[in-house]
Short mmCIF file of C-alpha atoms in Angstrom, two decimals:
data_model
loop_
_atom_site.label_atom_id
_atom_site.label_comp_id
_atom_site.label_asym_id
_atom_site.label_seq_id
_atom_site.Cartn_x
_atom_site.Cartn_y
_atom_site.Cartn_z
CA MET A 3 30.83 -18.54 -24.94
CA LYS A 4 31.66 -15.06 -26.56
CA ALA A 5 28.23 -15.25 -28.35
CA ASP A 6 26.51 -15.89 -25.45
CA ILE A 7 28.14 -12.96 -23.84
CA PHE A 8 27.08 -10.91 -26.82
CA LEU A 9 23.55 -11.89 -26.75
CA ILE A 10 23.23 -11.20 -23.01
CA THR A 11 24.78 -7.69 -23.44
CA ALA A 12 22.47 -6.96 -26.33
CA VAL A 13 19.40 -7.93 -24.17
CA CYS A 14 20.50 -6.00 -21.12
CA SER A 15 21.25 -2.99 -23.40
CA LEU A 16 17.73 -3.52 -25.19
CA PHE A 17 15.85 -3.63 -21.83
CA ALA A 18 18.00 -0.57 -20.63
CA VAL A 19 16.58 1.33 -23.74
CA ILE A 20 12.99 0.18 -23.16
CA VAL A 21 13.19 1.17 -19.45
CA ALA A 22 14.93 4.80 -20.06
CA ARG A 23 11.94 5.24 -22.52
CA LYS A 24 9.21 4.25 -19.94
CA ASN A 25 10.86 6.52 -17.51
CA ASP A 26 11.31 9.48 -19.55
CA VAL A 27 8.48 11.11 -17.78
CA TYR A 28 10.38 11.67 -14.83
CA ASN A 29 13.44 13.47 -16.45
CA GLY A 30 14.32 16.36 -14.63
CA TYR A 31 12.95 15.23 -11.61
CA THR A 32 14.49 15.49 -8.10
CA VAL A 33 13.64 14.28 -4.75
CA TYR A 34 14.63 16.57 -1.63
CA GLY A 35 14.78 15.51 2.03
CA VAL A 36 13.42 18.18 4.38
CA LYS A 37 13.95 18.42 8.04
CA VAL A 38 10.58 18.55 9.79
CA MET A 39 10.85 20.18 13.33
CA ASN A 40 7.40 20.78 14.19
CA ARG A 41 3.78 20.46 12.96
CA ALA A 42 4.30 24.19 11.09
CA ASP A 43 6.77 22.64 8.96
CA GLN A 44 4.43 19.72 8.09
CA GLU A 45 1.63 22.07 7.34
CA ILE A 46 4.17 24.22 4.85
CA LEU A 47 4.98 21.08 3.10
CA ASN A 48 1.38 19.95 2.49
CA GLU A 49 0.47 23.45 1.15
CA LEU A 50 3.30 23.19 -1.28
CA MET A 51 2.16 19.67 -2.30
CA LEU A 52 -1.38 21.05 -3.32
CA SER A 53 -0.09 24.65 -4.82
CA LEU A 54 3.45 23.30 -6.66
CA ASP A 55 2.06 19.70 -7.12
CA ILE A 56 4.74 18.42 -5.07
CA ASP A 57 5.13 14.85 -4.59
CA LEU A 58 5.42 13.95 -0.96
CA TRP A 59 7.14 10.43 -0.90
CA THR A 60 6.82 10.86 3.19
CA GLN A 61 5.44 13.77 5.01
CA GLY A 62 8.03 13.34 7.93
CA THR A 63 7.60 13.13 11.49
CA PRO A 64 8.63 16.46 13.39
CA GLY A 65 11.97 15.85 15.18
CA ALA A 66 12.36 11.86 14.22
CA ARG A 67 12.09 11.37 10.29
CA ASP A 68 12.73 13.59 7.41
CA ALA A 69 10.02 14.31 4.76
CA LEU A 70 10.93 13.40 1.19
CA ALA A 71 9.51 15.40 -1.69
CA MET A 72 9.64 14.67 -5.43
CA VAL A 73 9.84 17.98 -7.51
CA SER A 74 9.24 18.59 -11.14
CA PRO A 75 12.23 20.51 -12.92
CA GLN A 76 9.49 23.34 -13.55
CA ASN A 77 8.75 23.87 -9.81
CA ARG A 78 12.01 22.96 -8.34
CA LEU A 79 13.22 26.69 -8.06
CA GLN A 80 9.94 27.88 -6.48
CA PHE A 81 9.88 24.68 -4.04
CA LEU A 82 13.47 25.64 -2.78
CA HIS A 83 12.75 29.24 -2.32
CA GLU A 84 9.62 28.50 -0.39
CA LEU A 85 11.79 26.30 1.85
CA GLU A 86 14.21 29.05 2.35
CA ILE A 87 11.77 31.62 3.16
CA ASN A 88 10.03 29.43 5.58
CA GLY A 89 13.67 28.21 7.21
CA LEU A 90 13.08 24.45 6.37
CA SER A 91 16.51 22.84 6.12
CA HIS A 92 16.80 20.55 2.95
CA TYR A 93 19.32 18.54 1.02
CA LEU A 94 19.18 16.62 -2.31
CA HIS A 95 18.30 12.75 -1.78
CA ILE A 96 17.77 11.70 -5.21
CA ASP A 97 19.38 14.09 -7.91
CA ASP A 98 17.77 12.12 -10.95
CA VAL A 99 14.36 10.18 -10.33
CA ALA A 100 14.44 9.02 -14.07
CA ARG A 101 17.90 7.22 -13.57
CA THR A 102 16.73 5.88 -10.21
CA LEU A 103 13.96 4.26 -11.67
CA ASP A 104 15.87 2.71 -14.48
CA GLU A 105 18.23 1.39 -11.86
CA HIS A 106 15.06 -0.45 -9.71
CA ASP A 107 13.86 -1.97 -12.87
CA VAL A 108 16.77 -3.35 -13.99
CA GLU A 109 17.27 -4.77 -10.15
CA VAL A 110 13.53 -5.99 -10.37
CA ALA A 111 14.61 -7.60 -13.68
CA GLU A 112 17.53 -9.42 -12.35
CA TRP A 113 15.97 -10.60 -9.28
CA GLN A 114 13.33 -12.32 -11.46
CA ARG A 115 15.54 -13.88 -13.53
CA SER A 116 17.55 -15.43 -10.76
CA ARG A 117 13.85 -16.96 -9.68
CA ARG A 118 12.47 -18.50 -12.68
CA GLN A 119 11.37 -21.46 -11.22
CA ARG A 120 9.64 -19.64 -8.48
CA ILE A 121 6.01 -21.26 -8.11
CA VAL A 122 5.14 -18.45 -5.33
CA PRO A 123 4.04 -15.15 -6.38
CA PHE A 124 4.70 -13.44 -2.84
CA GLU A 125 8.60 -13.17 -2.99
CA ASP A 126 8.60 -10.96 -5.92
CA TYR A 127 6.36 -8.17 -7.71
CA PRO A 128 3.72 -10.11 -9.76
CA ARG A 129 1.48 -8.97 -12.39
CA TYR A 130 -2.16 -8.92 -12.17
CA ALA A 131 -2.37 -12.09 -14.02
CA GLU A 132 -0.22 -13.81 -11.67
CA VAL A 133 -2.17 -12.53 -8.64
CA ASN A 134 -5.33 -13.86 -10.13
CA ALA A 135 -3.96 -17.14 -11.03
CA TYR A 136 -2.58 -17.51 -7.56
CA LEU A 137 -5.88 -16.84 -5.97
CA GLU A 138 -7.65 -19.26 -8.34
CA ARG A 139 -5.02 -22.09 -7.68
CA ILE A 140 -5.64 -21.54 -4.03
CA ALA A 141 -9.36 -21.54 -4.15
CA SER A 142 -9.21 -24.61 -6.46
CA GLN A 143 -6.58 -26.81 -4.20
CA TYR A 144 -8.58 -26.06 -0.74
CA PRO A 145 -12.14 -25.75 -1.81
CA ASP A 146 -13.07 -26.81 1.78
CA ILE A 147 -11.79 -23.55 3.51
CA VAL A 148 -11.41 -21.09 0.49
CA THR A 149 -13.66 -19.25 -1.62
CA LEU A 150 -12.94 -17.08 -4.43
CA VAL A 151 -14.82 -13.97 -4.89
CA ASN A 152 -15.08 -11.60 -8.01
CA SER A 153 -16.03 -8.46 -6.63
CA GLY A 154 -16.69 -7.19 -10.45
CA PRO A 155 -14.64 -5.20 -12.99
CA SER A 156 -12.49 -2.46 -12.40
CA PHE A 157 -12.98 0.64 -14.62
CA GLU A 158 -11.10 -0.95 -17.23
CA GLY A 159 -12.58 -4.36 -16.87
CA ARG A 160 -9.94 -6.25 -15.02
CA ALA A 161 -11.79 -8.37 -12.12
CA VAL A 162 -11.42 -7.38 -8.66
CA LYS A 163 -10.87 -10.85 -6.95
CA TYR A 164 -10.31 -11.68 -3.24
CA LEU A 165 -10.33 -14.91 -1.13
CA LYS A 166 -12.90 -15.95 1.71
CA ILE A 167 -10.86 -18.20 3.90
CA SER A 168 -12.83 -20.06 6.76
CA THR A 169 -13.04 -23.28 8.41
CA SER A 170 -17.17 -22.88 8.48
CA ASN A 171 -17.97 -21.27 5.50
CA PHE A 172 -18.52 -18.02 7.30
CA THR A 173 -21.63 -19.45 9.10
CA ASP A 174 -20.09 -19.53 12.56
CA ALA A 175 -20.98 -16.00 13.84
CA SER A 176 -18.75 -16.42 16.93
CA LYS A 177 -15.88 -16.09 14.83
CA PRO A 178 -14.69 -12.53 14.33
CA VAL A 179 -13.70 -11.65 10.56
CA TYR A 180 -10.55 -10.26 9.86
CA PHE A 181 -10.49 -8.23 6.72
CA MET A 182 -7.13 -6.81 4.76
CA ASN A 183 -6.66 -5.48 1.30
CA ALA A 184 -3.59 -3.82 -0.29
CA MET A 185 -2.84 -1.84 -3.47
CA LEU A 186 -5.15 0.70 -2.94
CA HIS A 187 -2.59 3.34 -4.31
CA ALA A 188 -0.91 1.63 -7.38
CA ARG A 189 2.80 2.34 -6.71
CA GLU A 190 2.78 0.96 -3.75
CA TRP A 191 4.30 -2.42 -5.17
CA VAL A 192 5.28 -4.33 -1.93
CA THR A 193 1.78 -4.31 -0.23
CA THR A 194 0.31 -7.14 -2.35
CA PRO A 195 3.06 -9.73 -1.63
CA VAL A 196 2.18 -8.92 2.08
CA ALA A 197 -1.45 -10.26 1.29
CA LEU A 198 -0.49 -12.83 -0.74
CA TYR A 199 1.88 -14.37 1.78
CA SER A 200 -1.01 -14.01 4.65
CA ILE A 201 -3.04 -16.29 2.12
CA HIS A 202 -0.05 -18.58 2.09
CA ARG A 203 0.35 -18.93 5.75
CA LEU A 204 -3.12 -19.24 6.44
CA VAL A 205 -4.01 -21.92 3.70
CA GLU A 206 -0.80 -23.84 2.38
CA ASP A 207 1.63 -23.17 4.95
CA LEU A 208 -0.41 -23.36 8.16
CA ARG A 209 2.10 -23.99 11.08
CA SER A 210 0.76 -25.65 14.19
CA GLU A 211 1.35 -22.33 16.15
CA ASP A 212 -0.97 -20.53 14.06
CA SER A 213 -3.93 -23.23 13.65
CA ASP A 214 -5.69 -21.04 16.03
CA LEU A 215 -5.92 -18.11 13.50
CA LEU A 216 -7.70 -20.53 10.87
CA ARG A 217 -9.90 -22.37 13.71
CA ASN A 218 -11.22 -19.26 15.54
CA ILE A 219 -11.30 -16.66 12.78
CA ASP A 220 -12.41 -15.82 9.39
CA TRP A 221 -10.39 -13.91 6.73
CA VAL A 222 -11.11 -11.65 3.74
CA ILE A 223 -8.05 -11.01 1.90
CA MET A 224 -8.31 -8.92 -1.18
CA PRO A 225 -4.39 -8.37 -2.66
CA LEU A 226 -5.06 -6.21 -5.39
CA VAL A 227 -7.85 -3.50 -5.16
CA ASN A 228 -6.71 -1.30 -8.02
CA PRO A 229 -5.48 -3.53 -10.66
CA ASP A 230 -5.74 -0.77 -13.41
CA GLY A 231 -3.21 1.59 -11.63
CA TYR A 232 -1.02 -1.28 -10.43
CA GLU A 233 -0.68 -2.43 -14.27
CA TYR A 234 -0.04 1.33 -15.53
CA SER A 235 2.79 1.65 -12.82
CA HIS A 236 4.33 -1.49 -14.64
CA THR A 237 3.89 -0.48 -18.12
CA ASP A 238 3.81 3.43 -18.18
CA VAL A 239 4.47 5.36 -15.35
CA ARG A 240 6.21 3.65 -12.45
CA LEU A 241 4.90 6.07 -9.72
CA TRP A 242 1.43 6.18 -10.67
CA ARG A 243 -0.85 6.28 -7.42
CA ARG A 244 -4.33 6.83 -8.53
CA THR A 245 -6.86 4.62 -10.44
CA ARG A 246 -7.32 4.89 -14.00
CA SER A 247 -10.87 5.93 -14.54
CA PHE A 248 -11.94 8.49 -16.98
CA ASN A 249 -14.77 11.28 -16.55
CA PRO A 250 -14.55 13.56 -19.67
CA SER A 251 -16.99 15.86 -17.59
CA VAL A 252 -14.23 16.37 -14.90
CA SER A 253 -11.30 16.38 -17.10
CA THR A 254 -10.62 15.61 -20.75
CA THR A 255 -6.80 14.89 -19.84
CA CYS A 256 -6.49 13.51 -16.37
CA TYR A 257 -7.18 9.89 -15.16
CA GLY A 258 -8.32 8.45 -12.24
CA VAL A 259 -8.53 9.32 -8.33
CA ASP A 260 -6.84 8.82 -4.94
CA ALA A 261 -8.71 5.68 -4.33
CA ASN A 262 -7.77 6.41 -0.59
CA ARG A 263 -9.76 9.83 -0.44
CA ASN A 264 -12.79 8.34 -2.29
CA PHE A 265 -14.75 6.86 0.65
CA ASN A 266 -17.75 8.23 1.95
CA VAL A 267 -16.45 9.96 5.21
CA SER A 268 -15.89 13.50 5.53
CA HIS A 269 -15.11 13.24 1.68
CA ASN A 270 -13.47 15.95 -0.06
CA THR A 271 -12.74 18.36 3.14
CA ILE A 272 -9.03 17.73 4.49
CA GLY A 273 -5.85 16.71 2.75
CA VAL A 274 -7.26 16.82 -0.99
CA SER A 275 -7.03 18.76 -3.96
CA ALA A 276 -9.82 20.05 -6.41
CA ASP A 277 -7.37 19.58 -9.27
CA PRO A 278 -8.34 16.49 -10.97
CA CYS A 279 -4.58 15.93 -12.24
CA SER A 280 -3.55 15.83 -8.61
CA ASP A 281 -2.46 12.66 -6.63
CA VAL A 282 -4.74 13.41 -3.73
CA TYR A 283 -7.68 14.22 -6.24
CA PRO A 284 -10.78 12.71 -4.23
CA GLY A 285 -13.23 12.03 -7.13
CA PRO A 286 -16.07 14.07 -7.84
CA VAL A 287 -18.40 12.19 -5.46
CA PRO A 288 -17.80 9.48 -2.72
CA PHE A 289 -17.51 6.01 -4.26
CA SER A 290 -16.81 7.54 -7.84
CA GLU A 291 -14.61 4.42 -8.23
CA PRO A 292 -15.86 0.71 -8.46
CA GLU A 293 -12.64 -0.09 -6.44
CA SER A 294 -13.40 1.63 -3.52
CA ARG A 295 -16.99 0.52 -3.75
CA TYR A 296 -15.81 -3.36 -3.69
CA VAL A 297 -14.10 -2.48 -0.44
CA ASP A 298 -17.44 -1.08 0.82
CA ALA A 299 -19.27 -4.00 -0.18
CA VAL A 300 -17.11 -6.28 2.35
CA LEU A 301 -17.28 -4.04 5.05
CA ARG A 302 -21.13 -4.06 4.75
CA GLU A 303 -21.35 -7.72 3.88
CA PHE A 304 -19.59 -8.78 7.22
CA SER A 305 -20.89 -5.75 9.16
CA GLY A 306 -20.91 -6.53 12.88
CA ARG A 307 -18.29 -9.23 12.32
CA ILE A 308 -15.32 -7.43 11.04
CA GLN A 309 -13.36 -6.94 14.13
CA ILE A 310 -10.14 -5.54 12.34
CA TYR A 311 -10.03 -3.73 8.80
CA MET A 312 -6.36 -3.45 7.99
CA ASP A 313 -5.54 -1.15 4.72
CA ILE A 314 -1.93 -2.13 3.80
CA HIS A 315 0.16 0.75 2.21
CA SER A 316 4.05 1.47 1.65
CA HIS A 317 5.86 3.20 3.32
CA GLY A 318 7.31 4.35 6.35
CA ASN A 319 6.60 2.08 9.20
CA TYR A 320 3.17 3.16 10.57
CA VAL A 321 0.31 2.04 12.48
CA LEU A 322 -2.36 4.24 11.93
CA TYR A 323 -6.00 5.07 12.84
CA GLY A 324 -8.53 7.56 12.95
CA TYR A 325 -9.77 9.89 12.35
CA GLY A 326 -8.18 12.26 9.52
CA ASP A 327 -9.34 15.29 11.11
CA THR A 328 -7.69 14.68 14.51
CA SER A 329 -10.70 13.62 16.16
CA LEU A 330 -10.58 10.35 18.04
CA PRO A 331 -12.96 7.31 17.99
CA PRO A 332 -14.60 6.42 21.41
CA ASN A 333 -12.47 3.20 21.69
CA ALA A 334 -9.16 5.18 20.87
CA VAL A 335 -7.21 3.87 23.93
CA ASP A 336 -8.15 0.09 22.65
CA LEU A 337 -7.07 1.11 19.03
CA HIS A 338 -3.81 2.35 20.40
CA GLN A 339 -3.37 -0.81 22.47
CA VAL A 340 -4.07 -3.16 19.38
CA GLY A 341 -2.03 -0.95 16.92
CA ALA A 342 0.86 -0.86 19.63
CA VAL A 343 1.28 -4.67 20.03
CA MET A 344 1.37 -4.86 16.42
CA GLY A 345 4.30 -2.29 15.97
CA ALA A 346 6.12 -3.88 18.86
CA VAL A 347 5.84 -7.52 17.36
CA MET A 348 7.04 -6.23 13.74
CA ASP A 349 9.89 -4.37 15.84
CA THR A 350 11.18 -7.38 17.44
CA THR A 351 12.48 -8.92 13.76
CA LYS A 352 13.08 -5.46 11.93
CA LEU A 353 16.11 -4.86 9.82
CA PRO A 354 18.73 -2.34 11.16
CA GLU A 355 18.05 -0.07 8.24
CA ALA A 356 14.21 0.22 8.93
CA ASN A 357 12.70 2.53 11.37
CA TYR A 358 10.74 1.49 14.58
CA TYR A 359 6.95 1.57 13.98
CA LEU A 360 5.03 4.81 14.94
CA VAL A 361 1.57 4.26 16.35
CA GLY A 362 -1.19 6.84 16.43
CA ASN A 363 -3.76 8.65 15.35
CA SER A 364 -3.06 9.37 11.35
CA ALA A 365 -3.76 13.22 11.41
CA LEU A 366 -1.30 13.54 14.54
CA VAL A 367 1.31 11.23 13.21
CA LEU A 368 1.62 12.21 9.66
CA TYR A 369 -1.38 14.66 8.16
CA GLY A 370 -5.01 15.57 7.67
CA SER A 371 -6.63 13.42 5.10
CA SER A 372 -10.36 12.81 4.35
CA GLY A 373 -12.37 10.03 2.60
CA SER A 374 -9.74 7.59 3.41
CA ALA A 375 -10.41 3.67 3.69
CA GLN A 376 -8.88 3.55 7.53
CA ASP A 377 -11.82 6.17 8.72
CA TYR A 378 -14.57 4.64 6.52
CA GLY A 379 -13.91 1.64 8.16
CA GLN A 380 -14.00 2.82 11.57
CA HIS A 381 -17.07 5.03 10.68
CA VAL A 382 -19.53 1.97 9.45
CA GLY A 383 -18.55 -0.05 12.76
CA VAL A 384 -15.35 -1.52 12.43
CA PRO A 385 -13.68 -1.61 16.14
CA PHE A 386 -10.35 -1.65 15.10
CA SER A 387 -9.52 0.05 11.51
CA TYR A 388 -5.93 0.61 10.35
CA THR A 389 -3.79 2.04 7.80
CA LEU A 390 -0.63 -0.07 7.97
CA GLU A 391 2.41 1.33 6.35
CA LEU A 392 5.36 -0.96 5.53
CA PRO A 393 8.98 -0.52 5.73
CA GLY A 394 10.69 1.60 2.78
CA TYR A 395 14.24 1.06 3.81
CA GLY A 396 15.20 4.45 2.64
CA PHE A 397 13.78 3.36 -0.91
CA ALA A 398 10.48 4.84 -0.62
CA PHE A 399 8.22 3.28 -3.33
CA LEU A 400 11.21 1.37 -4.59
CA VAL A 401 12.00 -1.28 -2.26
CA PRO A 402 14.37 -3.62 -3.89
CA PRO A 403 12.73 -7.04 -3.94
CA ARG A 404 15.41 -8.91 -1.92
CA TYR A 405 13.66 -7.19 1.00
CA ILE A 406 10.37 -8.96 0.18
CA PRO A 407 10.57 -12.48 1.95
CA HIS A 408 11.82 -10.40 5.20
CA ILE A 409 8.76 -7.99 4.89
CA ASN A 410 6.31 -10.51 4.60
CA GLU A 411 7.22 -12.45 7.52
CA GLU A 412 7.76 -9.37 9.67
CA THR A 413 4.41 -8.31 8.99
CA TRP A 414 2.73 -11.67 9.24
CA ARG A 415 3.91 -11.71 12.76
CA GLY A 416 2.21 -8.41 13.32
CA ILE A 417 -1.13 -9.74 11.48
CA ALA A 418 -1.00 -12.81 13.76
CA ALA A 419 -0.91 -10.82 17.15
CA THR A 420 -3.64 -8.48 16.04
CA ALA A 421 -5.74 -11.18 14.94
CA ARG A 422 -5.44 -13.02 18.35
CA LEU A 423 -6.18 -9.59 20.06
CA SER A 424 -9.40 -9.33 17.73
CA LEU A 425 -10.68 -12.53 18.89
CA LEU A 426 -10.28 -11.74 22.68
CA TYR A 427 -11.93 -8.17 22.03
CA TYR A 428 -14.76 -9.93 19.82
CA GLN A 429 -15.55 -12.37 22.43
CA ALA A 430 -16.05 -9.44 25.23
CA ARG A 431 -17.93 -7.41 23.21
CA ARG A 432 -20.20 -10.14 22.22
#
């Protein structure tokens, strides 16, 4: 028994050393909460994000939700000075980001050890190989309704795969297509389990009350758009957001672009940085990244039939729609209605520590942006194109894995509600 205890202690100590080494890049980093009272406060924070390379974990909502800003030790004093002179009230939210990341990694490892016999990857944070193995198994076991598609390689050569789910092999034009993807941003780990759980509910665990969703709607689900960045966030830099492309004509030291600023709609105009090291660098040209091109390929392949495009992100409890420059699509009222239904359905089962979902135009509710997947979907003709921001429960991108099953179920209810509404709108449109 003593030998076992010694071995366990030694393994945990070794793991802690490895984790600490991985997270050393965040030594000295802190996170501040900032009271956001109006749009001017949001604009100040967005300017600081660009000028001081502040990582805004959440932009905040005037009078309702605080912003969270991660600050490097080099820029900390200047950041606090700017808050003071602009009259923005603030407080220390995380005093040691590296230690918080260490603790999160240990928590994830303990969760995984406790679930060694798991056969499903959607109640955990699965790695790239596990995601692909699940997609391949589902396609193999359910060939009558599931088709596995390989979009092509990521920049580093990883296959970007997705599933097509249909009782009619996508030949029945009377059925709308529901397209969802996850993990454009690498650090938003909780998004991929939601996409995988949606596959599970449509195929492996189709319940009688949901049979209409498979019978009347065709589905395209791409659970891991940015595999390079996702793997890098597991092995090297936990809060990595971008892709991992390398373009020496742009920079010989900085890798990747913000995949959610890389689409060909108002590219490189609002909410972006010209600095190739910035987390909101949009890339030298639209669709410079293979990952964003694969999303575009799906949108174009099923043009006219995709009724809803859901780009899943984390965190904050938002259902957002275009456009990022505050202008509204012609069907903005319908967009808001469907989004509000989704938010309301998810709110019925939300946990007490979660915010209620806010629904609205992405620029008016949060901040201006350009080149987003949400805006691009709307731009190329998808009637209902959304950014879904999942709950963070105060943990931002570091959601403890114990919350994953609840997020999956809660979000599935919202997805099912919007799918049924999409069918009604599609039939009316036709």
